[in-house]
PDB file of C-alpha atoms in Angstrom:
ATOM      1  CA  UNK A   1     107.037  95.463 132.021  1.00  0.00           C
ATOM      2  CA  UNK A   2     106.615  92.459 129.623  1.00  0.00           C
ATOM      3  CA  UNK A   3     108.960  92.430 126.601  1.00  0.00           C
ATOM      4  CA  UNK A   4     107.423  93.082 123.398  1.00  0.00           C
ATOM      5  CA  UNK A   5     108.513  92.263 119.924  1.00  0.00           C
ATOM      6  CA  UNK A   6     106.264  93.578 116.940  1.00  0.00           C
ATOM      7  CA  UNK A   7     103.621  94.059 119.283  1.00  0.00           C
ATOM      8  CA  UNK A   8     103.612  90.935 120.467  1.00  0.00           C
ATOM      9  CA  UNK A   9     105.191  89.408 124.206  1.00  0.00           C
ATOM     10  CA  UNK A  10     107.831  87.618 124.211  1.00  0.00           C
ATOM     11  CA  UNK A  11     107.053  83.573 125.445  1.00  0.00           C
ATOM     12  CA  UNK A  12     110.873  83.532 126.901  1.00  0.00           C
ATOM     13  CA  UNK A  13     111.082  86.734 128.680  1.00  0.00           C
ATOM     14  CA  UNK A  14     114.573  86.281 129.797  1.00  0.00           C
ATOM     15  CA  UNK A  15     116.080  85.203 126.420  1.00  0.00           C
ATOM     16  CA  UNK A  16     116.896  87.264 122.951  1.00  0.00           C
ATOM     17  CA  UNK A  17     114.280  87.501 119.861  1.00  0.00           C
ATOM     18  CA  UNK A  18     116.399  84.937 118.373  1.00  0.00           C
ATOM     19  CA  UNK A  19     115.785  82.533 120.786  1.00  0.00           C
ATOM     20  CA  UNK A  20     111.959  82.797 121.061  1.00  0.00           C
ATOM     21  CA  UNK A  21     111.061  79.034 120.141  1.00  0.00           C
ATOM     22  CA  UNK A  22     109.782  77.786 116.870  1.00  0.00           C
ATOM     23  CA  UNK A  23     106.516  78.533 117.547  1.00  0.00           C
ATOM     24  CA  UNK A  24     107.469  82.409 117.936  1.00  0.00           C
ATOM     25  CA  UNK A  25     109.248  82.223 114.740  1.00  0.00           C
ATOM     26  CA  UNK A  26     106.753  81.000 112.705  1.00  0.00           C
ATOM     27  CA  UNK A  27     104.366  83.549 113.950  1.00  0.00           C
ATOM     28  CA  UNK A  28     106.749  85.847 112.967  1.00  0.00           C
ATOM     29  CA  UNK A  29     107.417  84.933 109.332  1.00  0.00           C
ATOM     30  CA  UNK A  30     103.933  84.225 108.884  1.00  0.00           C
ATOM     31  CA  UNK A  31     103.611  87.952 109.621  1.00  0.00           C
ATOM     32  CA  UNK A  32     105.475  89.086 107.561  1.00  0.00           C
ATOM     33  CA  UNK A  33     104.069  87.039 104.498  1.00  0.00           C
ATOM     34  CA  UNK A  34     100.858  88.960 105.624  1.00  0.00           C
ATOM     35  CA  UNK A  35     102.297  92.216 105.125  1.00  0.00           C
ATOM     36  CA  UNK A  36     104.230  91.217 101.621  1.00  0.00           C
ATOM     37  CA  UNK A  37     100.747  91.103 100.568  1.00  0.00           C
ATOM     38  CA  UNK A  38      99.656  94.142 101.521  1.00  0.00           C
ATOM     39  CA  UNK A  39     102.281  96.005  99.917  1.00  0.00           C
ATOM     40  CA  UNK A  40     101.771  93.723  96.869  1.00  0.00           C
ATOM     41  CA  UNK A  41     104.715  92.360  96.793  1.00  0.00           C
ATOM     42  CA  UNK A  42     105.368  88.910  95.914  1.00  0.00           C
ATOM     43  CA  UNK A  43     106.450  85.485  97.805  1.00  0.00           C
ATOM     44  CA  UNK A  44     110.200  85.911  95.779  1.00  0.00           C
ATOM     45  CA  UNK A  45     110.972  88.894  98.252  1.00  0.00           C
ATOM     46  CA  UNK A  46     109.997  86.807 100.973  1.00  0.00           C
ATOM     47  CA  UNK A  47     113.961  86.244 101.633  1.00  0.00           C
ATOM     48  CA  UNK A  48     114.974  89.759 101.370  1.00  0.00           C
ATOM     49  CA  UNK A  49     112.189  91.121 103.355  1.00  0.00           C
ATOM     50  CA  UNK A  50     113.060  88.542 106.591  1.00  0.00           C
ATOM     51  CA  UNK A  51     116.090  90.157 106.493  1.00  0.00           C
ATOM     52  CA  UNK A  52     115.816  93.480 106.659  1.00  0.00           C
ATOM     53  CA  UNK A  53     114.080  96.122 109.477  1.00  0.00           C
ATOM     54  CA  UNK A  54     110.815  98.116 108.363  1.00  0.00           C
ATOM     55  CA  UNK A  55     107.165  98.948 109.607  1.00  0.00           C
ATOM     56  CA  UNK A  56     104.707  96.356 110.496  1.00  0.00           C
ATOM     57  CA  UNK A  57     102.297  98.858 108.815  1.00  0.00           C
ATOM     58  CA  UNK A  58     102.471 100.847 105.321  1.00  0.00           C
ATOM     59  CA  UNK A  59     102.327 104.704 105.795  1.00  0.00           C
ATOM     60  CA  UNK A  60      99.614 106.706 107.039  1.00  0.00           C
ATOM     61  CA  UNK A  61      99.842 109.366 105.140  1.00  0.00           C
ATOM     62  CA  UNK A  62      99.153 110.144 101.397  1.00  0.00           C
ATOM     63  CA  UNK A  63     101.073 113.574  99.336  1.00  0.00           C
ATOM     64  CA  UNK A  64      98.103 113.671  97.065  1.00  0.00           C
ATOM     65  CA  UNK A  65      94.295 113.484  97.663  1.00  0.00           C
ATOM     66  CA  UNK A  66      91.982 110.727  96.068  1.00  0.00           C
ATOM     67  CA  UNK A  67      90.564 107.076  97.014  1.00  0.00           C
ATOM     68  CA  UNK A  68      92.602 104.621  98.708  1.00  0.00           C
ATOM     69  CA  UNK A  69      92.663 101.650  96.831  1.00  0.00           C
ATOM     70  CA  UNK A  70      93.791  99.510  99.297  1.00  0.00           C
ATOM     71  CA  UNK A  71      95.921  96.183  97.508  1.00  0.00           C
ATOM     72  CA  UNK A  72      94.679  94.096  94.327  1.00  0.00           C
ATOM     73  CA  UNK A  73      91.765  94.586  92.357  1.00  0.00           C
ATOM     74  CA  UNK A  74      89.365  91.860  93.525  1.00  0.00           C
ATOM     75  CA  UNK A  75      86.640  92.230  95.868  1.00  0.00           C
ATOM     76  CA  UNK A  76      86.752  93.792  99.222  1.00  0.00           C
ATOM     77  CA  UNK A  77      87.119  91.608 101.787  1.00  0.00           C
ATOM     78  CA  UNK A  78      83.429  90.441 103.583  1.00  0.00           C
ATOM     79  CA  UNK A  79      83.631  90.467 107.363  1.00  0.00           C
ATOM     80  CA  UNK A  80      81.116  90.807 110.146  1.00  0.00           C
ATOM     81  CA  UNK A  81      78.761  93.592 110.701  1.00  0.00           C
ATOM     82  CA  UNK A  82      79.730  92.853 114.311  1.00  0.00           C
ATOM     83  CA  UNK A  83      76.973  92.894 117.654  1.00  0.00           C
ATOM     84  CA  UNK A  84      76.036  97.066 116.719  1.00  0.00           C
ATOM     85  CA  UNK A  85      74.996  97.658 113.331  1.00  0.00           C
ATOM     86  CA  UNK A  86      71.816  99.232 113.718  1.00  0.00           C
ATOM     87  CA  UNK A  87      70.157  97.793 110.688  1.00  0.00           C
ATOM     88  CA  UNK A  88      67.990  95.774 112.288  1.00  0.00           C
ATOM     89  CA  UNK A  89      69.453  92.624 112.154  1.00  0.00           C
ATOM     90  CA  UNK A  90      70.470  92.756 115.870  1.00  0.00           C
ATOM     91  CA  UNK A  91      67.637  95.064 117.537  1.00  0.00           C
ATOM     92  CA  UNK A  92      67.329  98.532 116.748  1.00  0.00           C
ATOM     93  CA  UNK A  93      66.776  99.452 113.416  1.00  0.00           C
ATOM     94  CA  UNK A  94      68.064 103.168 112.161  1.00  0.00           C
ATOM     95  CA  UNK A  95      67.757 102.678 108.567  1.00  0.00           C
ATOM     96  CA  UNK A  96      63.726 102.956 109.024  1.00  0.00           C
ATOM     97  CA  UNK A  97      64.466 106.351 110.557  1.00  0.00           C
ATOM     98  CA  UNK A  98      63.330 109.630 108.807  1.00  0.00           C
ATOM     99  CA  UNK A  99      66.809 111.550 108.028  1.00  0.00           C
ATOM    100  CA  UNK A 100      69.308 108.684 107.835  1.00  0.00           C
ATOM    101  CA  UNK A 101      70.651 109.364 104.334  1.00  0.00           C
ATOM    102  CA  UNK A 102      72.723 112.619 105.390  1.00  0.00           C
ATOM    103  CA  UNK A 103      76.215 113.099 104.737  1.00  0.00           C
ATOM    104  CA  UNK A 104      77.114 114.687 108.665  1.00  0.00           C
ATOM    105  CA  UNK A 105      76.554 111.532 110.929  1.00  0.00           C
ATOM    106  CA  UNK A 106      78.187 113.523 113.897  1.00  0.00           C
ATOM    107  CA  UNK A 107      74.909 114.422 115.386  1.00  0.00           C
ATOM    108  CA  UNK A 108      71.715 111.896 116.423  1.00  0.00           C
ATOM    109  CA  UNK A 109      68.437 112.065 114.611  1.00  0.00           C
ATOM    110  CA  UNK A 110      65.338 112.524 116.447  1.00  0.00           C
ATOM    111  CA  UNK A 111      64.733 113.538 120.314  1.00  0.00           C
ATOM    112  CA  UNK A 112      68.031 112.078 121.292  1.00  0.00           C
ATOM    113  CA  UNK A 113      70.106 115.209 119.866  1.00  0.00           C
ATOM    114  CA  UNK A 114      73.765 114.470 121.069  1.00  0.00           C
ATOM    115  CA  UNK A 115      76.632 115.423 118.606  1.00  0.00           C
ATOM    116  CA  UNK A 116      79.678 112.875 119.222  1.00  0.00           C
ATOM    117  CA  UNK A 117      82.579 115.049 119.476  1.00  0.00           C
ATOM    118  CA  UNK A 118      86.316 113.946 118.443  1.00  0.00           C
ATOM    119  CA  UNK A 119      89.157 114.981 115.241  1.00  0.00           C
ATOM    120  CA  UNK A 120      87.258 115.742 112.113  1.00  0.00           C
ATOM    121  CA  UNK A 121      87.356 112.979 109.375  1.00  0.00           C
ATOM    122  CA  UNK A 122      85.857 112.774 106.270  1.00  0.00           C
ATOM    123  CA  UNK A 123      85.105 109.671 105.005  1.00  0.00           C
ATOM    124  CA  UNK A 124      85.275 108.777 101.096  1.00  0.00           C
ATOM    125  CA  UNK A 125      84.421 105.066  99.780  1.00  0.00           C
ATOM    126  CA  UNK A 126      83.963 104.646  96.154  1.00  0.00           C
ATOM    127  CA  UNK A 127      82.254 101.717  95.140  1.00  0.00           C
ATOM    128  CA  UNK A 128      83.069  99.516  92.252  1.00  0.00           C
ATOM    129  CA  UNK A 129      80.756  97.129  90.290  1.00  0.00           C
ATOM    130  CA  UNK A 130      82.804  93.822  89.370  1.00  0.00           C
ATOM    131  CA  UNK A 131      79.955  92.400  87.786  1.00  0.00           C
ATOM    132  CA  UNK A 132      80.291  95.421  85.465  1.00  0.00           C
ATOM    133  CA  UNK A 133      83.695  95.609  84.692  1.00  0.00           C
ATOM    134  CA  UNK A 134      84.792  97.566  87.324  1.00  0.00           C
ATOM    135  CA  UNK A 135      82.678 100.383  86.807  1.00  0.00           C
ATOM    136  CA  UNK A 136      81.597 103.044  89.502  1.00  0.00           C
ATOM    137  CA  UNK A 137      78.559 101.935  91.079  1.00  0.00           C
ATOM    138  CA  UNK A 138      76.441 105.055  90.434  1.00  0.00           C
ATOM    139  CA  UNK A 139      73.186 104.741  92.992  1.00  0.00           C
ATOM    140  CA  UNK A 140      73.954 102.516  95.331  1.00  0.00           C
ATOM    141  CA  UNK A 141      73.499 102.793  99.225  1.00  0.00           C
ATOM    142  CA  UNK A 142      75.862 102.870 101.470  1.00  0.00           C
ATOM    143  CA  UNK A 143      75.238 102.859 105.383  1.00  0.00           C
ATOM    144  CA  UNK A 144      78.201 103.278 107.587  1.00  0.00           C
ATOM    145  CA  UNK A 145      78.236 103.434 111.164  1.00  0.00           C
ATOM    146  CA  UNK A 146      81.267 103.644 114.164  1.00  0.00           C
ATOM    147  CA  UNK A 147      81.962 104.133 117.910  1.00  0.00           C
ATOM    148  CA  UNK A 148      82.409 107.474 119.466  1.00  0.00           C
ATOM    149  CA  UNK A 149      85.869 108.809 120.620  1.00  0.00           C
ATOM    150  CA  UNK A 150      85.413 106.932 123.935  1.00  0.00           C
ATOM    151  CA  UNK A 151      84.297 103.308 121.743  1.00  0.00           C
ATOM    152  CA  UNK A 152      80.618 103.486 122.411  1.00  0.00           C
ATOM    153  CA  UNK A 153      77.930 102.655 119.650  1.00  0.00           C
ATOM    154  CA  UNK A 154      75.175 104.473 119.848  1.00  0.00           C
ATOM    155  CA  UNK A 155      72.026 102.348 120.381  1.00  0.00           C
ATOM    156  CA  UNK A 156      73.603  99.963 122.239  1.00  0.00           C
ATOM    157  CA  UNK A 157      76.922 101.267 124.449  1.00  0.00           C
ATOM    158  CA  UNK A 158      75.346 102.333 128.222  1.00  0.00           C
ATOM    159  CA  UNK A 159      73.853 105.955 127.841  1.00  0.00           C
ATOM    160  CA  UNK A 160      73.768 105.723 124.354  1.00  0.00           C
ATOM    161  CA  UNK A 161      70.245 103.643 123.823  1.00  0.00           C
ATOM    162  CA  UNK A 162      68.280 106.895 123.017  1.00  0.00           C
ATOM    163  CA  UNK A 163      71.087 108.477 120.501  1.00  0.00           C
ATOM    164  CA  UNK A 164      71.944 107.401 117.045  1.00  0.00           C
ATOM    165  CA  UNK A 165      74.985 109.369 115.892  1.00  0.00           C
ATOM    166  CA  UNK A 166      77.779 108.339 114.070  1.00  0.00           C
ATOM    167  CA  UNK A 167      75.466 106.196 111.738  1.00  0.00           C
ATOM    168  CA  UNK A 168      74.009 107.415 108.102  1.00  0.00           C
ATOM    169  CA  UNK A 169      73.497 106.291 104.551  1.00  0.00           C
ATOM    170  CA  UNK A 170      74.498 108.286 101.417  1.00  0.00           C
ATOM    171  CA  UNK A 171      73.861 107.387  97.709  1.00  0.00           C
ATOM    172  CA  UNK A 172      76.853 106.625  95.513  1.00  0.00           C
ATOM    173  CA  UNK A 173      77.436 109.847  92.662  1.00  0.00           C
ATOM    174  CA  UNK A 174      78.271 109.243  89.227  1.00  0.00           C
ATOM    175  CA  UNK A 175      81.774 108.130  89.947  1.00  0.00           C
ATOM    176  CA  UNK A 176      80.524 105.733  92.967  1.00  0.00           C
ATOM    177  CA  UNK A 177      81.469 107.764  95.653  1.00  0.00           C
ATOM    178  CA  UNK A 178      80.093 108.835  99.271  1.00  0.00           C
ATOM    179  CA  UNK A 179      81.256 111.088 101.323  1.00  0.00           C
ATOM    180  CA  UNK A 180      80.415 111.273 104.862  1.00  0.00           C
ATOM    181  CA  UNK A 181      81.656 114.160 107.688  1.00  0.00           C
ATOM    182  CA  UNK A 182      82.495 112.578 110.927  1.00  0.00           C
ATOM    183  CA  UNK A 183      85.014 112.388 113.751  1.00  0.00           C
ATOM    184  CA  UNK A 184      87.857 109.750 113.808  1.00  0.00           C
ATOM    185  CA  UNK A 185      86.569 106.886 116.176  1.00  0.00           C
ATOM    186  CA  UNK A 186      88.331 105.397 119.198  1.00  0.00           C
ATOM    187  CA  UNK A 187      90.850 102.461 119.713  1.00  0.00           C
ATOM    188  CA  UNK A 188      88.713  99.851 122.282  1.00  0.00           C
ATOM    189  CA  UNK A 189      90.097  96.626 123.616  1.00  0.00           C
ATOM    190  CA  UNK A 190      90.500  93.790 121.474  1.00  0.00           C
ATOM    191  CA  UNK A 191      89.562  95.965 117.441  1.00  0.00           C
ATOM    192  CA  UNK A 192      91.943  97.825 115.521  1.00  0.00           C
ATOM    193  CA  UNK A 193      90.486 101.110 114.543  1.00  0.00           C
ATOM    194  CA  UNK A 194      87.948 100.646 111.787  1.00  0.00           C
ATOM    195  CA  UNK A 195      84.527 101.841 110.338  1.00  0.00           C
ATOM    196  CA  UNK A 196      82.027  99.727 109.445  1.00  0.00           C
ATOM    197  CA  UNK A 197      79.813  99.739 106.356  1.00  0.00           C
ATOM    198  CA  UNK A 198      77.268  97.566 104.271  1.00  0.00           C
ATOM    199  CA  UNK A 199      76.348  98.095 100.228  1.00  0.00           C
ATOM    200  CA  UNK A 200      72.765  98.264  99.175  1.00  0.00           C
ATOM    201  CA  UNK A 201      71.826  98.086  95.584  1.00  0.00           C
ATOM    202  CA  UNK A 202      69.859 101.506  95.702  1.00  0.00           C
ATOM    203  CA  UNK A 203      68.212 103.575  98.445  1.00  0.00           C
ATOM    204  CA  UNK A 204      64.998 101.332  98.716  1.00  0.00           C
ATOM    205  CA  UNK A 205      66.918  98.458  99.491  1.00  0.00           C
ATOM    206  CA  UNK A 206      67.684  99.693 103.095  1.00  0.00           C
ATOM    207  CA  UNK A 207      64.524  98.603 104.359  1.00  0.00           C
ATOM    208  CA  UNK A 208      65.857  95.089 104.903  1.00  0.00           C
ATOM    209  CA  UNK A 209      69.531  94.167 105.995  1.00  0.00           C
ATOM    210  CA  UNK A 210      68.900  90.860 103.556  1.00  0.00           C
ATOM    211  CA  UNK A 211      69.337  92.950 100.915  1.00  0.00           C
ATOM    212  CA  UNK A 212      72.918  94.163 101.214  1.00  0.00           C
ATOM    213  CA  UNK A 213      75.484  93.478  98.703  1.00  0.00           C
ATOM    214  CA  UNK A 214      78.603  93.476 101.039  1.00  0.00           C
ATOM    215  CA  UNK A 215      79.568  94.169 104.707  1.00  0.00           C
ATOM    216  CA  UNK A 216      82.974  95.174 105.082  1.00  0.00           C
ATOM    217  CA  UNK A 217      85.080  97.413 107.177  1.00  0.00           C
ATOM    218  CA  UNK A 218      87.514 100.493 107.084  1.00  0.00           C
ATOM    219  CA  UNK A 219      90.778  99.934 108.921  1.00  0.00           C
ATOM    220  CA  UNK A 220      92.346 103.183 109.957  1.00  0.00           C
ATOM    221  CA  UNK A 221      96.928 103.197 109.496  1.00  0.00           C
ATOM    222  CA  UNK A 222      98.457 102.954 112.832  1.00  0.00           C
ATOM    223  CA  UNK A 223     100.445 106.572 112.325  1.00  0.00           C
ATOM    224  CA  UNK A 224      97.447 108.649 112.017  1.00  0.00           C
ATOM    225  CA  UNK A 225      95.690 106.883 114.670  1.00  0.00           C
ATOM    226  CA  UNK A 226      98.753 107.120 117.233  1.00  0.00           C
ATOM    227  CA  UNK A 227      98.319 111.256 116.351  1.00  0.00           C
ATOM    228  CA  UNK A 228      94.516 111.232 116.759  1.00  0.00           C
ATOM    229  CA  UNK A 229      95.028 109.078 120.012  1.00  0.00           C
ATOM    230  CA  UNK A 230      97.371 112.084 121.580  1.00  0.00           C
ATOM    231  CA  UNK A 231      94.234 114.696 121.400  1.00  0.00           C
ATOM    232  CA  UNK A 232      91.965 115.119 124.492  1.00  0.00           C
ATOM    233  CA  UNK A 233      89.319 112.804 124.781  1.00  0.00           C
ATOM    234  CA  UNK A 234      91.553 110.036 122.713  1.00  0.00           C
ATOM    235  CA  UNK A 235      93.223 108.863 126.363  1.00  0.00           C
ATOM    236  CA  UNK A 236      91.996 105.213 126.671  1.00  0.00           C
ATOM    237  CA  UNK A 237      92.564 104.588 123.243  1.00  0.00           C
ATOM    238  CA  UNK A 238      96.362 105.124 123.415  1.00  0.00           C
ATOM    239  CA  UNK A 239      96.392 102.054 125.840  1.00  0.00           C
ATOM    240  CA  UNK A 240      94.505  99.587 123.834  1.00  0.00           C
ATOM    241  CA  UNK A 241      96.181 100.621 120.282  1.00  0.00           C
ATOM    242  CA  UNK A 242      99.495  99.696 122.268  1.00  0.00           C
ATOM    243  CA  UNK A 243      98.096  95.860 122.546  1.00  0.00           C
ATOM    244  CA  UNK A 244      97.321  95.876 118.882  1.00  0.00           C
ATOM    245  CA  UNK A 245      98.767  95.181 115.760  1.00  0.00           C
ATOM    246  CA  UNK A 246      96.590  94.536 112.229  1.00  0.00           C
ATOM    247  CA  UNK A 247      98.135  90.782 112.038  1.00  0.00           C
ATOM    248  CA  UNK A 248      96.385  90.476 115.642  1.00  0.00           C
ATOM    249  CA  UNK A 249      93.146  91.697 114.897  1.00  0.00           C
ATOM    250  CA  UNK A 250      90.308  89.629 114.869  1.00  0.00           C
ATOM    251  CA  UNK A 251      88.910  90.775 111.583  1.00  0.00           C
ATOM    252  CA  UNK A 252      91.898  92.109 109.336  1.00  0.00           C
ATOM    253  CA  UNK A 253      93.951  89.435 110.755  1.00  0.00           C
ATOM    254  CA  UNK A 254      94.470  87.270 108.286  1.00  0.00           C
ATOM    255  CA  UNK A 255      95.981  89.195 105.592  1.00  0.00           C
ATOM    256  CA  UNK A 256      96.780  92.684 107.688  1.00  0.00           C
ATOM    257  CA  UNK A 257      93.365  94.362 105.734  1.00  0.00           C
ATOM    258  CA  UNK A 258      95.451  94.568 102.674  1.00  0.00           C
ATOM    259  CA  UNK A 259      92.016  95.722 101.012  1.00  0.00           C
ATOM    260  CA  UNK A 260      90.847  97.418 103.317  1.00  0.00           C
ATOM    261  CA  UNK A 261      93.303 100.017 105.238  1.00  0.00           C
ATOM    262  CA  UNK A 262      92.628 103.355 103.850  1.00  0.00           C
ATOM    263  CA  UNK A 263      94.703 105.864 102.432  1.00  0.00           C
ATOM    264  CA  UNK A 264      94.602 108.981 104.591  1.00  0.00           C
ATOM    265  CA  UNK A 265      95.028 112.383 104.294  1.00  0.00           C
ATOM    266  CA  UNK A 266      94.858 115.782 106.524  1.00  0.00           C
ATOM    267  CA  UNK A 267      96.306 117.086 109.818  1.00  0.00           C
ATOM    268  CA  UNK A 268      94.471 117.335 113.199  1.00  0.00           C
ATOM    269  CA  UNK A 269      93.946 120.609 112.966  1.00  0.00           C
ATOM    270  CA  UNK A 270      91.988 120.827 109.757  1.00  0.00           C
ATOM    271  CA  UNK A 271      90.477 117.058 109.902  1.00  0.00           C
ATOM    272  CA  UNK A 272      91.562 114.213 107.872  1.00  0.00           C
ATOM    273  CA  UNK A 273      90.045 112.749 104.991  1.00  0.00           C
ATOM    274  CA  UNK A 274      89.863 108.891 105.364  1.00  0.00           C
ATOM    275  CA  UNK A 275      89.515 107.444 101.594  1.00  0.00           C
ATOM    276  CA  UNK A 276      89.099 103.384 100.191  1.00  0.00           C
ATOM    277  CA  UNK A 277      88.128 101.932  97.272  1.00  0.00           C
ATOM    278  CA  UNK A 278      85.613  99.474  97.296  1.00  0.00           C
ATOM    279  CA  UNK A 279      85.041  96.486  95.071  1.00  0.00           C
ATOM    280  CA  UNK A 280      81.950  94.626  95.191  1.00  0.00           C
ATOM    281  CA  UNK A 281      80.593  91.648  93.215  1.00  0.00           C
ATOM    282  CA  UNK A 282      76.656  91.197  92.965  1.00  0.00           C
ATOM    283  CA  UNK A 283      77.634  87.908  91.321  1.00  0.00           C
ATOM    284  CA  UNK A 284      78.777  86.764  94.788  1.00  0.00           C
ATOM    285  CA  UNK A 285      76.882  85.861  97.686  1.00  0.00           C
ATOM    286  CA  UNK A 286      77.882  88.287 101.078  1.00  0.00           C
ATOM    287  CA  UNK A 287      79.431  86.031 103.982  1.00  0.00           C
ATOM    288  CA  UNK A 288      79.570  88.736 106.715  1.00  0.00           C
ATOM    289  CA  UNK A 289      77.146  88.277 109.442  1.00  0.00           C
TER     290      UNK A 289
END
């Protein structure tokens, strides 16, 4: 078995962390600058932090209900709606389907009928209008979509053409929240755990994918995902979560999602409630494609 450290192999499998190369060094430090900044702490701890043990991840689990806010108060970070998003900018098109704004996404609208089975989540985003001061963003659409416990998409993933589950839109309350029931979705080679989701100005807007304010993504903590992964169903998932880390990730990356990993509550038993705050700026031009 290859030797590990923080999730990542070790270039000099025969020598001691300490004598991993330069290269191996930097990529460490540089990871851990990633995850001062999720925690919102600043570049002076730097020194302290290098030298002391800890998680490469901040806690899964939250003693009190509410919205994640994720770290800062600036905009949510724009990333890809990736090859399955269903709005029609990549094939299929489920937003043009009778019945997509419902809050339960578990089962597919139309003749296809499956329910995508898995641990309960609920899934809270409130939205937050920069261009307004930060106020909640009353009205506004919000489409979110995710893979199934075994990381398929519907309408795209092999048997999954004729379903659309796991995919709905839901308008924003007074305080600029959604809510959407759910199941927790699957670990699948090469992504972290995440939901994705794209802002419309109002429910009309949904009728073209040009219209959306941001595209962004959920990232799930490592601690509730590692007790989701242990339920039946879950198996493959434990294998590919091993190879990950949210510094490796394609899409959170670059900063470890430090606006993006939720703030999670629940058990499996009764279903967890997967919450984030989300800041968008109409004054800004999305990037995600």
């Amino acid at each position: 078995m290859r030797r590990t450290y923080q999730g990542r192999a070790l270039p000099r499998q025969d020598e001691e962390v300490i004598d991993q190369g330069l290269g191996f060094d930097l990529d460490t430090l540089l990871g851990r600058r990633r995850m001062l900044r999720a925690l919102g702490l600043g570049a002076v701890t730097l020194g302290l932090a290098a030298c002391g043990g800890g998680s490469d991840t901040p806690s899964a689990t939250a003693t009190t209900g509410g919205t994640g806010t994720g770290t800062g108060t600036g905009e949510i970070a724009d990333e890809t709606a990736g090859p399955y998003p269903g709005d029609g900018s990549n094939g299929p098109d489920v937003l043009e389907r009778s019945g997509v704004v419902r809050s339960d996404i578990r089962t597919s609208i139309g003749p296809g009928g499956a329910t995508a089975e898995g641990v309960p989540m609920t899934l809270e985003l409130t939205v937050l209008d920069l261009a307004n001061g930060g106020a909640p963003f009353a009205g506004t659409a919000v489409y979110v979509w995710h893979c199934d416990r075994a990381g398929g998409y519907s309408m795209y993933s092999d048997g999954l053409t004729g379903e659309n589950y796991l995919r709905g839109v839901q308008l924003a309350d007074a305080s600029g929240t959604v809510r959407f029931t759910s199941i927790v979705p699957a670990c699948y080679p090469g992504r972290w755990p995440h939901v994705h989701f794209e802002v419309y100005p109002d429910q009309a807007s949904i009728a073209d994918s040009a219209n959306v304010i941001a595209t962004s993504q959920v990232a799930l903590p490592r601690d509730v995902c590692d007790t989701v992964f242990r339920q039946p169903g879950y198996e493959a998932s434990v294998t590919h979560l091993a190879r990950l880390s949210l510094e490796s990730d394609t899409v959170f990356g670059d900063d470890g999602g430090a606006s993006q990993l939720a703030t999670v509550t629940g058990d499996v038993g009764g279903g967890f409630t997967v919450a984030l705050t989300v800041r968008v700026d109409t004054g800004t031009n999305p990037a995600g494609a």
